[in-house]
Coordinates of C-alpha atoms in Angstrom, one line a residue:
X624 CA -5.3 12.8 1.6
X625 CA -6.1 9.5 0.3
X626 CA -8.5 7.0 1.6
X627 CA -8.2 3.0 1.6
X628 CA -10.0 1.3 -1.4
X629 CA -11.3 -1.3 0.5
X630 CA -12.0 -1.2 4.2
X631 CA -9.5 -2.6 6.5
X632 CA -12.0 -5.6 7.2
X633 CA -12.4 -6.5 3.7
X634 CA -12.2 -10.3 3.2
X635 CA -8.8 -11.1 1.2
X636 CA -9.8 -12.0 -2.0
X637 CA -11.7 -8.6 -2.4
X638 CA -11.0 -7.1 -5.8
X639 CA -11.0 -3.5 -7.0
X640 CA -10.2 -2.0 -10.2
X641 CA -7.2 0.3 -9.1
X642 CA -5.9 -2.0 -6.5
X643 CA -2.9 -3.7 -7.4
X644 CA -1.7 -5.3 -3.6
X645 CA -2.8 -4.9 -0.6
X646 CA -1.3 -6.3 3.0
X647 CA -1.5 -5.2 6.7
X648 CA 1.4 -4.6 9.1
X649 CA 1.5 -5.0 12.5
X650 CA -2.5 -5.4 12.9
X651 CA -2.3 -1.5 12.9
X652 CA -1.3 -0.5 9.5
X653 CA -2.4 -0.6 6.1
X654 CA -0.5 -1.1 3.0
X655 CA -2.3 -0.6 -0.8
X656 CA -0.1 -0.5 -3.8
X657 CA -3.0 1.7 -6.1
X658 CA -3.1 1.4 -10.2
X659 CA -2.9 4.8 -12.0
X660 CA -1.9 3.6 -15.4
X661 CA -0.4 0.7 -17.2
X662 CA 3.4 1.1 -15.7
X663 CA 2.3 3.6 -12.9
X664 CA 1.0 3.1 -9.4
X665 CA 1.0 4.8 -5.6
X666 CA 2.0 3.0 -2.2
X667 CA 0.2 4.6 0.4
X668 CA 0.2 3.9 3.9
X669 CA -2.9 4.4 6.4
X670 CA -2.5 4.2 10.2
X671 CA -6.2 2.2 11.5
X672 CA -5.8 3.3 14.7
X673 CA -5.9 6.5 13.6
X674 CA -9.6 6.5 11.6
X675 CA -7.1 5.1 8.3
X676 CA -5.1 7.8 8.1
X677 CA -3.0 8.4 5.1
X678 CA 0.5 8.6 6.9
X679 CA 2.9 7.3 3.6
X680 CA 2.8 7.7 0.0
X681 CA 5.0 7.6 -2.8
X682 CA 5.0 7.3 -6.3
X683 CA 6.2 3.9 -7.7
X684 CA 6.7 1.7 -11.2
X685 CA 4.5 -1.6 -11.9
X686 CA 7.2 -4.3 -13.3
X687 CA 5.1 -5.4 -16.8
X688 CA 1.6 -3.8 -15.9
X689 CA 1.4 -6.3 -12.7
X690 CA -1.2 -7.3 -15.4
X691 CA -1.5 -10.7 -13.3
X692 CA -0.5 -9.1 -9.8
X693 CA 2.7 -7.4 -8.7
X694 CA 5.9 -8.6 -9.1
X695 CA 7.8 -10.3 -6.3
X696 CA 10.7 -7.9 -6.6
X697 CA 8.1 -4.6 -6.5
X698 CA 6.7 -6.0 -3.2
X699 CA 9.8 -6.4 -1.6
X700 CA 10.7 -3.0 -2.3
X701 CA 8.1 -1.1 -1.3
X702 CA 7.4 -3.4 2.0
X703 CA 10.6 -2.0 2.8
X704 CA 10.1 1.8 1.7
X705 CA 7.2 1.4 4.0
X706 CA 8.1 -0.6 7.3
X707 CA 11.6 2.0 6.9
X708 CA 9.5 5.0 7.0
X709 CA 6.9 3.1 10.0
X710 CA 9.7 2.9 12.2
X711 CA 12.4 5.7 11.4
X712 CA 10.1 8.3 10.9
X713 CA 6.4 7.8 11.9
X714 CA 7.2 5.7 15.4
X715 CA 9.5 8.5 16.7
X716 CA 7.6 11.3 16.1

């Protein structure tokens, strides 16, 4: 199980080498998109209330490197992978 790079209080321009976005859902969630190579990265999903849990992941592209941040289009997509798994799956079990 995966940890968060940066701690859930982290001020928002915190950078790390392997992080390519970050955002918080719900004031209860946490969402990183995480670099493994040029074209590669992991969303993960970590429950705070829960000691940051890892409670999501999957394996996803990064539209041109997200060499200057991710791509609109990749955000979208995996907000939605996310919140859809949050409330379809996680919520009722």
């Amino acid at each position: 199980m995966s940890k968060p790079l940066l701690p859930w209080d982290s001020p928002e321009d915190t950078n790390h080498p392997q992080l390519v976005w970050r955002s918080k859902l719900d004031d209860r969630y946490l969402i990183e998109a995480h670099r493994i190579d040029n074209r590669n990265g992991k969303i993960f999903a970590f429950d705070h209330n829960k000691n940051d849990q890892e409670i999501f992941s999957m394996d996803v592209g990064l539209s041109y490197g997200a060499m200057f941040g991710p791509d609109v289009a990749d955000v979208q997509e995996w907000q939605e992978k996310v919140i859809d798994f949050i409330d379809n799956i996680y919520n009722k079990q």
